[in-house]
Amino acid sequence: MSEFVDISSVLSGQYTGKTVQVRGWLDNMRSSGGIHFFMVRDGTGLIQCTMKKGKVDDTKFEEAKNLTQESSLELTGTVYEDKRAPGGYEIRVENINVVNLAEADYPIAKKFHGPEFLLDHRHLWIRSPKMQTILRLRSKFLEAAREWFQNNGFTEFHSPTLITAACEGGSTLFSVKYFEQEAYLTQSWQLYAEAAIASLGKIYTVAPSFRAEKSRTRRHLTEYWHLEAEAPWCDLDCIMMIQESLFSHVFSRLAEKAAKELEMLGRPPQELLRMSPPFQRVRYDEVVSILEKKGVKFEYGNDLGWVEEKQLTEEFDKPFFVTHFPKGIKAFYHKPDPSNPNVTLSADLLAPEGYGEITGGGQRIHDLGELLKRIEEENLNPKDYEWYIDLRRYGSVPHSGFGLGVERTVAWICKLEHIRDAIAFPRLINRVYP
Ligand code: NSS
């Protein structure tokens, strides 16, 4: 056991009056009237530490004058409750050990920097209070989601990243030289998940997906984290209800466990709770009429883009499902609606406030003949999908699934302007560094 304690536990008051050791990074420092004031952060919290001349060794007091922002330190001192200190507690330092004296020219000075500069210095910018808050909220979001899956009988399953056939159409595949063969980076776990449900039943994953998106938008990454689920014996309605139950759990957990982070990001927890399910279901053809009424130029049969989704979300104050997309704009595996085979049993979940699509999914084709027909209609090579087709030969059952874009969802929850801030090291059309 380490003799060091977390700053968060000091801020909780449990060490008041006691001597503790903390370690972390110097967020900033000032000196006045024979006292140095250090703000020290350790990833769990930020605390004021004061060092008074005469209370520490004189040379240490003098040396501390030269401490630089981001220096890493070990401090020993006594905890006092002090209303003047940010957070209400301070550590009065008795001893200091400088582990690494940071170079004086910390690139991220406390002044305005443009977005490209901050992206170039992302390795340092992730230390900023805003990035810390978002990354912590992202972690709590995934923790809550995993908890829901575990509580509801889903098994975590892992599918390969290197694959040979497109799931979501070939246009956004990244190709990789795989020895003498061409392979691709996966766009979704889905085809493999459909195989695994006959082994494990209900399953989920959280894994990176890759899309060679040529579009430079506020909601596209080329590498993003995909939370996906697949369930046998489940139809379109069932997969929408699964998502409602998942969001309901996540919202209440975040309101309970991440209230501070949500407040800091300008999203009061009550606002999340107010957006809890049920989520309205709106058919694609109704969407076309809504857009028409709003005077948005949109033709039946086109996919919803950023512009249309933004307009549409103005009509709703909670997430809502858009269902029954036409066959032509959905991947080959979507099950055509038996009552109107021109549309599919599909559902995308759109977030309000201009954010738009955060999940996509629906019911899959489970009939062999129907799948072969769709593969042919889409001009795909059945050879590329042989093993996937096989699943319809041996114990095929009705089944459904969905994929949730983690960054899109976090960006919406955190009210971010751009998806890049929902991930530590974003991969964008023009950026794979740092
Ligand atoms: O293409 S999707 O709509 N659907 C699938 O990939 C299905 N195979 C998932 C499934 O049923 N298992 O992508 C799902 C979600 C989508 O709603 C977005 O939230 C997110 O994945 N997504 C992205 N996020 C960030 N950047 C990009 N480029 C991106 N593309 C999709």
Coordinates of C-alpha atoms and ligand atoms in Angstrom, one line a residue:
M1 CA 0.0 0.0 0.0
S2 CA 1.2 3.5 -0.9
E3 CA 1.6 5.9 1.9
F4 CA 0.3 8.6 -0.4
V5 CA -3.4 9.5 -0.3
D6 CA -5.7 10.7 -3.1
I7 CA -6.4 14.5 -3.2
S8 CA -10.1 13.7 -3.5
S9 CA -10.1 11.9 -0.2
V10 CA -8.4 14.9 1.4
L11 CA -11.1 17.1 -0.1
S12 CA -13.8 14.8 1.4
G13 CA -12.6 15.9 4.8
Q14 CA -11.6 12.5 6.1
Y15 CA -8.0 13.6 6.8
T16 CA -8.7 16.9 8.6
G17 CA -6.2 17.6 11.3
K18 CA -4.0 14.7 10.1
T19 CA -0.6 14.7 8.4
V20 CA -0.8 13.3 4.8
Q21 CA 1.4 12.7 1.8
V22 CA 0.1 13.6 -1.6
R23 CA 1.7 13.6 -5.0
G24 CA 0.7 15.2 -8.3
W25 CA 1.4 18.0 -10.7
L26 CA 1.7 21.7 -10.1
D27 CA -1.3 23.3 -11.8
N28 CA -0.3 26.8 -10.9
M29 CA 1.5 28.7 -8.2
R30 CA 1.7 32.2 -6.6
S31 CA 3.6 33.7 -3.6
S32 CA 2.7 36.4 -1.3
G33 CA 3.8 37.6 2.1
G34 CA 6.2 34.7 2.8
I35 CA 3.7 32.1 1.7
H36 CA 3.8 30.0 -1.5
F37 CA 0.4 28.9 -2.7
F38 CA 0.5 25.8 -4.9
M39 CA -2.5 24.3 -6.6
V40 CA -1.7 20.6 -7.0
R41 CA -3.7 18.1 -9.0
D42 CA -3.4 14.3 -9.0
G43 CA -6.2 13.1 -11.4
T44 CA -8.6 12.7 -8.5
G45 CA -8.8 16.4 -7.5
L46 CA -7.2 19.8 -7.2
I47 CA -6.1 21.1 -3.8
Q48 CA -4.4 24.2 -2.4
C49 CA -1.2 23.6 -0.6
T50 CA 0.5 26.4 1.3
M51 CA 4.1 26.6 2.2
K52 CA 5.0 29.2 4.9
K53 CA 8.5 30.5 5.4
G54 CA 9.9 29.1 8.6
K55 CA 7.7 26.0 8.5
V56 CA 9.9 24.2 6.1
D57 CA 13.6 24.0 5.6
D58 CA 14.9 27.5 4.3
T59 CA 16.6 26.1 1.3
K60 CA 13.4 24.2 0.3
F61 CA 11.4 27.4 0.7
E62 CA 13.8 29.2 -1.6
E63 CA 13.9 26.4 -4.1
A64 CA 10.2 26.3 -4.3
K65 CA 10.2 29.9 -5.6
N66 CA 11.5 28.5 -8.9
L67 CA 8.9 25.8 -9.3
T68 CA 7.3 25.7 -12.7
Q69 CA 3.8 24.8 -13.9
E70 CA 3.4 21.0 -14.4
S71 CA 6.4 20.1 -12.2
S72 CA 5.6 16.8 -10.5
L73 CA 5.8 16.9 -6.7
E74 CA 5.5 14.9 -3.5
L75 CA 4.2 16.8 -0.5
T76 CA 3.9 16.1 3.1
G77 CA 1.7 18.4 5.3
T78 CA -1.3 18.8 7.6
V79 CA -4.8 19.1 6.4
Y80 CA -6.9 22.1 7.5
E81 CA -10.4 23.0 6.7
D82 CA -10.3 26.5 5.2
K83 CA -13.3 28.2 3.6
R84 CA -10.9 30.5 1.6
A85 CA -9.3 27.6 -0.2
P86 CA -10.9 26.4 -3.4
G87 CA -12.6 23.1 -2.4
G88 CA -12.7 24.2 1.3
Y89 CA -9.5 22.4 2.4
E90 CA -5.8 23.1 2.3
I91 CA -2.6 21.2 3.0
R92 CA 0.0 23.2 5.0
V93 CA 3.2 21.8 3.6
E94 CA 6.0 20.6 5.9
N95 CA 8.1 18.8 3.3
I96 CA 8.4 18.8 -0.5
N97 CA 10.2 16.6 -2.9
V98 CA 10.4 17.7 -6.6
V99 CA 10.2 14.6 -8.7
N100 CA 10.6 16.4 -12.1
L101 CA 11.1 20.2 -12.4
A102 CA 9.1 21.0 -15.6
E103 CA 10.8 23.1 -18.3
A104 CA 9.8 26.7 -17.9
D105 CA 8.3 27.0 -21.3
Y106 CA 5.1 24.9 -20.9
P107 CA 3.5 25.3 -24.3
I108 CA 0.0 25.8 -23.1
A109 CA 0.2 29.1 -21.3
K110 CA -2.8 30.5 -19.6
K111 CA -3.9 32.4 -22.7
F112 CA -6.1 31.8 -25.7
H113 CA -4.9 29.1 -28.2
G114 CA -6.5 28.2 -31.4
P115 CA -8.0 24.7 -32.0
E116 CA -5.2 23.5 -34.3
F117 CA -2.5 24.5 -31.8
L118 CA -4.4 22.6 -29.0
L119 CA -4.8 19.6 -31.3
D120 CA -1.0 19.6 -32.0
H121 CA -0.5 19.7 -28.2
R122 CA -3.2 17.3 -27.3
H123 CA -0.7 15.2 -25.2
L124 CA -0.6 18.3 -22.9
W125 CA -4.1 19.7 -23.5
I126 CA -5.8 16.6 -22.0
R127 CA -4.5 17.9 -18.6
S128 CA -6.9 21.0 -19.0
P129 CA -9.9 21.1 -16.6
K130 CA -12.3 20.8 -19.5
M131 CA -10.7 17.7 -21.0
Q132 CA -10.3 16.1 -17.6
T133 CA -14.0 16.6 -17.0
I134 CA -15.1 15.2 -20.4
L135 CA -12.8 12.2 -20.2
R136 CA -14.0 11.4 -16.7
L137 CA -17.6 11.7 -17.8
R138 CA -16.9 9.4 -20.8
S139 CA -15.5 6.8 -18.4
K140 CA -18.5 7.1 -16.2
F141 CA -20.8 6.8 -19.2
L142 CA -19.2 3.5 -20.3
E143 CA -19.1 2.2 -16.7
A144 CA -22.9 2.8 -16.5
A145 CA -23.5 1.2 -19.9
R146 CA -21.5 -1.9 -19.0
E147 CA -23.3 -2.1 -15.7
W148 CA -26.6 -2.2 -17.6
F149 CA -25.5 -4.9 -20.0
Q150 CA -24.2 -7.0 -17.1
N151 CA -27.4 -6.6 -15.1
N152 CA -29.4 -7.6 -18.1
G153 CA -27.8 -10.9 -19.0
F154 CA -25.5 -9.7 -21.9
T155 CA -22.1 -11.3 -22.3
E156 CA -19.1 -9.2 -23.4
F157 CA -17.8 -10.5 -26.7
H158 CA -14.8 -9.4 -28.9
S159 CA -14.7 -9.5 -32.6
P160 CA -11.7 -9.0 -34.9
T161 CA -10.5 -5.6 -36.1
L162 CA -8.8 -7.0 -39.2
I163 CA -11.5 -8.2 -41.6
T164 CA -12.1 -9.0 -45.2
A165 CA -15.6 -7.9 -46.1
A166 CA -17.5 -4.6 -45.6
C167 CA -20.4 -4.4 -43.1
E168 CA -21.5 -0.8 -43.8
G169 CA -20.7 -0.5 -47.6
G170 CA -17.2 -0.3 -49.1
S171 CA -16.8 3.4 -49.4
T172 CA -15.5 4.0 -46.0
L173 CA -13.2 1.0 -45.6
F174 CA -9.5 1.5 -44.6
S175 CA -7.4 -1.1 -46.4
V176 CA -4.5 -2.7 -44.7
K177 CA -1.8 -4.8 -46.4
Y178 CA -2.1 -8.1 -44.7
F179 CA 1.0 -10.0 -45.8
E180 CA 0.2 -10.9 -49.5
Q181 CA -3.5 -10.2 -49.0
E182 CA -5.7 -7.1 -48.7
A183 CA -7.6 -6.7 -45.5
Y184 CA -9.6 -3.9 -43.9
L185 CA -10.1 -2.2 -40.6
T186 CA -13.6 -3.1 -39.3
Q187 CA -16.5 -0.6 -39.5
S188 CA -18.6 -2.6 -37.0
W189 CA -18.5 -5.9 -35.1
Q190 CA -21.9 -6.7 -36.5
L191 CA -21.4 -9.6 -38.9
Y192 CA -19.3 -11.4 -36.2
A193 CA -21.8 -10.6 -33.5
E194 CA -24.5 -12.3 -35.6
A195 CA -22.3 -15.4 -35.5
A196 CA -21.7 -15.2 -31.8
I197 CA -25.3 -14.9 -30.7
A198 CA -25.8 -18.6 -31.6
S199 CA -23.0 -19.3 -29.1
L200 CA -23.5 -16.9 -26.3
G201 CA -27.0 -15.4 -26.7
K202 CA -27.3 -11.7 -25.9
I203 CA -23.9 -10.0 -26.3
Y204 CA -22.3 -6.5 -26.3
T205 CA -18.9 -4.9 -27.0
V206 CA -17.1 -1.6 -26.7
A207 CA -14.4 -1.4 -29.3
P208 CA -12.9 0.9 -31.9
S209 CA -14.5 1.1 -35.4
F210 CA -12.9 2.7 -38.4
R211 CA -14.4 4.8 -41.2
A212 CA -12.4 6.4 -44.0
E213 CA -14.8 9.3 -43.8
K214 CA -13.9 11.9 -46.4
S215 CA -16.3 14.4 -44.7
R216 CA -14.9 17.0 -42.5
T217 CA -17.8 17.6 -40.1
R218 CA -18.3 18.2 -36.4
R219 CA -19.5 14.6 -36.0
H220 CA -17.2 12.3 -37.9
L221 CA -14.0 10.7 -36.7
T222 CA -12.1 8.2 -38.7
E223 CA -11.5 6.0 -35.6
Y224 CA -14.3 6.0 -33.0
W225 CA -15.4 3.8 -30.2
H226 CA -18.4 1.7 -30.9
L227 CA -20.7 0.3 -28.2
E228 CA -22.6 -2.5 -29.9
A229 CA -25.2 -5.1 -28.9
E230 CA -26.8 -8.0 -30.6
A231 CA -29.7 -10.2 -29.4
P232 CA -31.3 -13.4 -30.7
W233 CA -35.1 -13.7 -30.7
C234 CA -35.4 -9.9 -30.8
D235 CA -37.3 -7.8 -33.3
L236 CA -37.2 -4.1 -34.2
D237 CA -39.4 -3.1 -31.3
C238 CA -37.3 -5.2 -28.9
I239 CA -34.0 -3.6 -29.9
M240 CA -35.5 -0.1 -29.5
M241 CA -36.7 -1.0 -26.0
I242 CA -33.3 -2.3 -25.1
Q243 CA -31.8 1.1 -26.1
E244 CA -34.5 2.9 -24.0
S245 CA -33.7 0.8 -21.0
L246 CA -30.0 1.3 -21.5
F247 CA -30.3 5.1 -21.8
S248 CA -32.6 5.3 -18.8
H249 CA -30.0 3.5 -16.7
V250 CA -27.1 5.6 -18.0
F251 CA -28.9 8.9 -17.4
S252 CA -29.8 8.1 -13.9
R253 CA -26.3 6.8 -13.1
L254 CA -24.7 9.9 -14.6
A255 CA -27.0 12.2 -12.7
E256 CA -26.1 10.3 -9.5
K257 CA -22.4 9.7 -10.0
A258 CA -21.3 12.5 -12.4
A259 CA -23.4 15.4 -11.2
K260 CA -20.3 17.6 -10.7
E261 CA -18.9 16.9 -14.1
L262 CA -22.3 17.5 -15.8
E263 CA -22.7 20.8 -14.0
M264 CA -19.2 21.9 -15.0
L265 CA -20.1 21.1 -18.7
G266 CA -23.3 23.1 -18.5
R267 CA -25.6 20.1 -18.5
P268 CA -27.5 20.1 -15.3
P269 CA -28.3 16.5 -14.2
Q270 CA -32.0 17.2 -14.1
E271 CA -31.8 18.0 -17.8
L272 CA -30.6 14.4 -18.5
L273 CA -33.3 12.9 -16.3
R274 CA -35.9 14.9 -18.1
M275 CA -34.7 13.4 -21.4
S276 CA -35.3 9.8 -20.1
P277 CA -37.3 7.3 -22.2
P278 CA -39.8 6.6 -23.6
F279 CA -38.4 7.9 -26.9
Q280 CA -40.8 8.7 -29.7
R281 CA -40.8 6.5 -32.8
V282 CA -41.0 8.4 -36.1
R283 CA -41.2 6.7 -39.4
Y284 CA -38.9 7.8 -42.2
D285 CA -41.9 8.9 -44.4
E286 CA -43.2 11.0 -41.5
V287 CA -39.7 12.6 -41.3
V288 CA -40.0 13.5 -45.0
S289 CA -43.3 15.3 -44.3
I290 CA -41.9 17.1 -41.2
L291 CA -39.0 18.4 -43.3
E292 CA -41.3 19.4 -46.1
K293 CA -43.5 21.4 -43.7
K294 CA -40.3 23.1 -42.4
G295 CA -39.4 24.1 -45.9
V296 CA -36.3 21.9 -46.0
K297 CA -35.5 20.6 -49.5
F298 CA -35.4 16.8 -49.2
E299 CA -36.3 14.0 -51.5
Y300 CA -37.8 10.7 -50.4
G301 CA -35.2 8.0 -50.7
N302 CA -32.2 10.2 -49.7
D303 CA -30.3 9.5 -46.5
L304 CA -30.6 12.1 -43.7
G305 CA -27.6 14.3 -43.6
W306 CA -26.3 16.7 -41.0
V307 CA -28.5 19.5 -42.3
E308 CA -31.8 17.5 -42.2
E309 CA -31.1 15.9 -38.9
K310 CA -30.3 19.3 -37.3
Q311 CA -33.6 20.7 -38.6
L312 CA -35.5 17.6 -37.4
T313 CA -34.0 17.7 -33.9
E314 CA -35.6 21.1 -33.4
E315 CA -38.9 19.4 -33.3
F316 CA -38.0 17.1 -30.3
D317 CA -36.8 17.8 -26.8
K318 CA -35.7 14.2 -26.1
P319 CA -33.9 11.6 -28.2
F320 CA -36.2 10.0 -30.8
F321 CA -36.0 7.0 -33.1
V322 CA -36.3 7.4 -36.9
T323 CA -37.5 4.0 -38.2
H324 CA -38.3 2.2 -41.5
F325 CA -35.6 3.7 -43.7
P326 CA -35.9 2.9 -47.4
K327 CA -33.9 -0.2 -48.5
G328 CA -31.7 1.9 -50.8
I329 CA -30.0 3.8 -48.0
K330 CA -29.4 1.0 -45.6
A331 CA -26.8 -1.8 -45.6
F332 CA -27.7 -5.2 -47.2
Y333 CA -28.3 -7.0 -43.9
H334 CA -31.3 -4.9 -42.8
K335 CA -34.6 -6.9 -42.9
P336 CA -37.1 -5.5 -45.4
D337 CA -40.5 -4.9 -43.7
P338 CA -42.8 -7.8 -44.6
S339 CA -45.7 -5.3 -44.9
N340 CA -43.8 -3.0 -47.2
P341 CA -40.5 -4.6 -48.5
N342 CA -39.3 -1.2 -49.9
V343 CA -38.5 -0.1 -46.3
T344 CA -36.4 -1.8 -43.7
L345 CA -37.0 -2.7 -40.1
S346 CA -34.3 -0.2 -39.1
A347 CA -34.0 2.4 -36.4
D348 CA -31.6 5.3 -35.8
L349 CA -31.7 7.1 -32.5
L350 CA -31.3 10.9 -32.9
A351 CA -30.3 13.2 -30.1
P352 CA -32.0 16.5 -29.7
E353 CA -30.5 20.0 -29.6
G354 CA -29.1 19.7 -33.1
Y355 CA -26.9 16.7 -32.4
G356 CA -28.6 14.0 -34.5
E357 CA -27.8 10.4 -35.0
I358 CA -26.1 8.6 -32.0
T359 CA -27.2 5.0 -32.7
G360 CA -28.0 2.9 -35.7
G361 CA -29.4 -0.6 -35.9
G362 CA -32.5 -2.7 -36.4
Q363 CA -33.6 -6.2 -37.3
R364 CA -31.4 -8.4 -39.5
I365 CA -32.4 -10.7 -42.3
H366 CA -32.5 -14.2 -41.0
D367 CA -33.9 -16.0 -44.0
L368 CA -31.3 -17.5 -46.4
G369 CA -33.2 -16.7 -49.7
E370 CA -33.9 -13.1 -48.6
L371 CA -30.3 -12.5 -47.7
L372 CA -29.0 -13.9 -51.0
K373 CA -31.4 -11.7 -52.8
R374 CA -30.3 -8.5 -51.0
I375 CA -26.6 -9.4 -51.5
E376 CA -27.3 -9.7 -55.3
E377 CA -29.4 -6.5 -55.3
E378 CA -26.5 -4.6 -53.7
N379 CA -24.0 -6.0 -56.2
L380 CA -22.0 -7.6 -53.5
N381 CA -19.9 -10.7 -54.0
P382 CA -21.6 -13.6 -52.1
K383 CA -18.1 -15.3 -51.9
D384 CA -17.0 -12.4 -49.5
Y385 CA -19.9 -13.3 -47.2
E386 CA -19.9 -17.1 -47.4
W387 CA -19.5 -17.7 -43.6
Y388 CA -22.1 -15.0 -42.9
I389 CA -24.6 -16.6 -45.3
D390 CA -23.9 -19.9 -43.6
L391 CA -25.4 -18.6 -40.4
R392 CA -28.8 -18.7 -42.2
R393 CA -28.3 -22.4 -42.8
Y394 CA -27.7 -23.6 -39.3
G395 CA -30.2 -22.5 -36.7
S396 CA -31.1 -19.0 -38.0
V397 CA -33.4 -17.0 -35.7
P398 CA -35.0 -13.5 -35.8
H399 CA -32.4 -11.2 -34.3
S400 CA -31.5 -7.5 -34.0
G401 CA -28.8 -5.2 -32.8
F402 CA -27.5 -1.7 -32.7
G403 CA -24.3 0.4 -32.6
L404 CA -23.9 3.5 -30.5
G405 CA -21.2 6.0 -31.3
V406 CA -19.5 6.7 -28.0
E407 CA -18.0 10.0 -29.0
R408 CA -21.3 11.3 -30.6
T409 CA -23.2 10.4 -27.5
V410 CA -20.6 11.9 -25.1
A411 CA -20.5 15.0 -27.3
W412 CA -24.2 15.4 -27.0
I413 CA -24.3 14.7 -23.2
C414 CA -21.5 17.1 -22.6
K415 CA -22.9 19.7 -25.1
L416 CA -19.7 19.8 -27.1
E417 CA -19.4 21.8 -30.3
H418 CA -17.2 19.2 -32.0
I419 CA -16.9 15.4 -31.7
R420 CA -13.1 15.7 -31.4
D421 CA -13.3 16.8 -27.8
A422 CA -15.2 13.6 -26.8
I423 CA -12.0 11.5 -27.3
A424 CA -8.5 12.1 -26.0
F425 CA -6.6 11.7 -29.2
P426 CA -9.0 12.3 -32.1
R427 CA -8.4 10.8 -35.5
L428 CA -9.7 13.1 -38.2
I429 CA -9.4 13.3 -42.0
N430 CA -6.3 15.5 -41.6
R431 CA -5.0 14.3 -38.3
V432 CA -3.3 11.1 -36.9
Y433 CA -0.9 13.0 -34.7
P434 CA -0.2 13.0 -31.8
Ligands
NSS1 O1 -23.2 2.8 -39.5 S1 -24.0 2.8 -38.3 O2 -25.1 3.6 -38.3 N1 -24.4 1.3 -37.9 C1 -23.6 0.2 -37.8 O3 -22.4 0.3 -37.9 C2 -24.2 -1.1 -37.4 N2 -23.5 -2.2 -38.0 C3 -24.2 -1.1 -35.9 C4 -24.9 -2.4 -35.4 O4 -26.1 -2.5 -35.7 N3 -24.2 -3.2 -34.6 O5 -23.0 3.2 -37.1 C5 -23.5 3.2 -35.8 C6 -23.2 4.4 -35.0 C7 -23.8 5.7 -35.6 O6 -25.1 5.9 -35.2 C8 -22.9 6.8 -35.0 O7 -23.3 7.1 -33.7 C9 -21.5 6.1 -35.0 O8 -21.8 4.7 -35.1 N4 -20.7 6.5 -36.1 C10 -19.7 7.3 -36.0 N5 -19.2 8.0 -35.0 C11 -18.1 8.8 -35.2 N6 -17.5 9.0 -36.4 C12 -18.0 8.3 -37.5 N7 -17.4 8.5 -38.6 C13 -19.1 7.5 -37.3 N8 -19.8 6.6 -38.1 C14 -20.7 6.0 -37.4

